[in-house]
Amino acid sequence: MSEMQTPEAIVNMVSLRLREIIHDINNALFVTKGFLEELSDDVKEKKYADPKFDHENFNDMIATISRNVEKIDQNLIKLRKFAKEEVFEKTGVTKTV
């Protein structure tokens, strides 16, 4: 980092990083919510008992939900680390306890 950054540059950097992480979390939540709604309908209507039911797709949706929950968890870890450490390192601002 340069010796002196303007407050605007610091705010823009922080804002961009936060928006990137929030975007990743939002995407994972959007897909997960959609799949959970679809799975909920399948379960309520007991579609899974139908021999023609696409069980492979059902399993794929569950696997995708699990991956997206993991993405959300990892991005929240990144967000926490950014807020606790990286924002200070990247901006040169002294961290107060």
Coordinates of C-alpha atoms in Angstrom, one line a residue:
M1 CA 0.0 0.0 0.0
S2 CA 1.1 3.5 -0.6
E3 CA 2.1 5.7 2.3
M4 CA -1.0 7.8 2.2
Q5 CA -4.4 6.9 0.8
T6 CA -7.3 9.2 0.5
P7 CA -10.4 8.4 2.6
E8 CA -12.3 7.9 -0.7
A9 CA -9.8 5.4 -1.9
I10 CA -10.0 3.5 1.4
V11 CA -13.8 3.5 1.4
N12 CA -13.9 2.4 -2.3
M13 CA -11.6 -0.5 -1.6
V14 CA -13.5 -1.7 1.4
S15 CA -16.8 -1.3 -0.4
L16 CA -15.6 -3.3 -3.4
R17 CA -14.3 -6.1 -1.3
L18 CA -17.6 -6.3 0.8
R19 CA -19.7 -6.2 -2.4
E20 CA -17.7 -9.1 -3.9
I21 CA -18.2 -11.3 -0.8
I22 CA -21.9 -10.3 -0.5
H23 CA -22.4 -11.1 -4.2
D24 CA -21.0 -14.6 -3.7
I25 CA -23.1 -15.2 -0.6
N26 CA -26.2 -13.9 -2.4
N27 CA -25.7 -16.1 -5.4
A28 CA -25.3 -19.2 -3.2
L29 CA -28.4 -18.3 -1.2
F30 CA -30.4 -17.7 -4.3
V31 CA -29.6 -21.1 -5.8
T32 CA -30.1 -22.8 -2.4
K33 CA -33.4 -21.2 -1.8
G34 CA -34.7 -22.2 -5.2
F35 CA -33.6 -25.8 -4.9
L36 CA -35.1 -26.0 -1.4
E37 CA -38.4 -24.7 -2.6
E38 CA -38.4 -27.3 -5.4
L39 CA -37.4 -30.1 -3.1
S40 CA -40.1 -29.0 -0.6
D41 CA -42.8 -29.3 -3.3
D42 CA -41.5 -32.7 -4.3
V43 CA -41.6 -33.9 -0.7
K44 CA -45.0 -32.4 0.1
E45 CA -46.5 -34.1 -3.0
K46 CA -44.5 -37.3 -2.4
K47 CA -43.3 -37.1 -6.0
Y48 CA -40.2 -39.0 -5.0
A49 CA -42.3 -42.2 -4.6
D50 CA -43.2 -42.1 -8.3
P51 CA -41.1 -44.6 -10.3
K52 CA -40.7 -41.9 -13.0
F53 CA -39.3 -39.4 -10.5
D54 CA -35.8 -38.2 -11.4
H55 CA -34.0 -39.4 -8.3
E56 CA -30.6 -38.5 -9.8
N57 CA -31.6 -34.9 -10.3
F58 CA -33.0 -34.9 -6.7
N59 CA -29.6 -36.1 -5.4
D60 CA -27.8 -33.5 -7.6
M61 CA -30.0 -30.8 -6.1
I62 CA -29.2 -31.9 -2.6
A63 CA -25.4 -32.0 -3.4
T64 CA -25.7 -28.5 -4.9
I65 CA -27.4 -27.2 -1.8
S66 CA -24.6 -28.7 0.3
R67 CA -21.9 -27.1 -1.8
N68 CA -23.7 -23.7 -1.7
V69 CA -24.0 -23.9 2.1
E70 CA -20.3 -24.6 2.2
K71 CA -19.7 -21.5 -0.1
I72 CA -21.8 -19.4 2.2
D73 CA -19.8 -20.6 5.2
Q74 CA -16.5 -20.0 3.5
N75 CA -17.5 -16.5 2.4
L76 CA -18.7 -15.6 5.8
I77 CA -15.3 -16.7 7.1
K78 CA -13.7 -14.4 4.5
L79 CA -16.0 -11.6 5.5
R80 CA -15.1 -12.0 9.2
K81 CA -11.4 -12.1 8.4
F82 CA -11.7 -9.0 6.2
A83 CA -13.5 -7.1 8.9
K84 CA -11.1 -8.2 11.7
E85 CA -7.7 -8.1 9.9
E86 CA -7.5 -7.4 6.2
V87 CA -9.2 -4.1 6.1
F88 CA -6.6 -2.7 8.5
E89 CA -3.7 -4.3 6.6
K90 CA -4.9 -3.0 3.2
T91 CA -5.7 0.5 4.4
G92 CA -2.8 1.1 6.8
V93 CA -5.3 2.1 9.5
T94 CA -4.3 1.1 13.0
K95 CA -6.6 -1.4 14.6
T96 CA -8.0 -0.5 17.9
V97 CA -9.2 -3.1 20.3

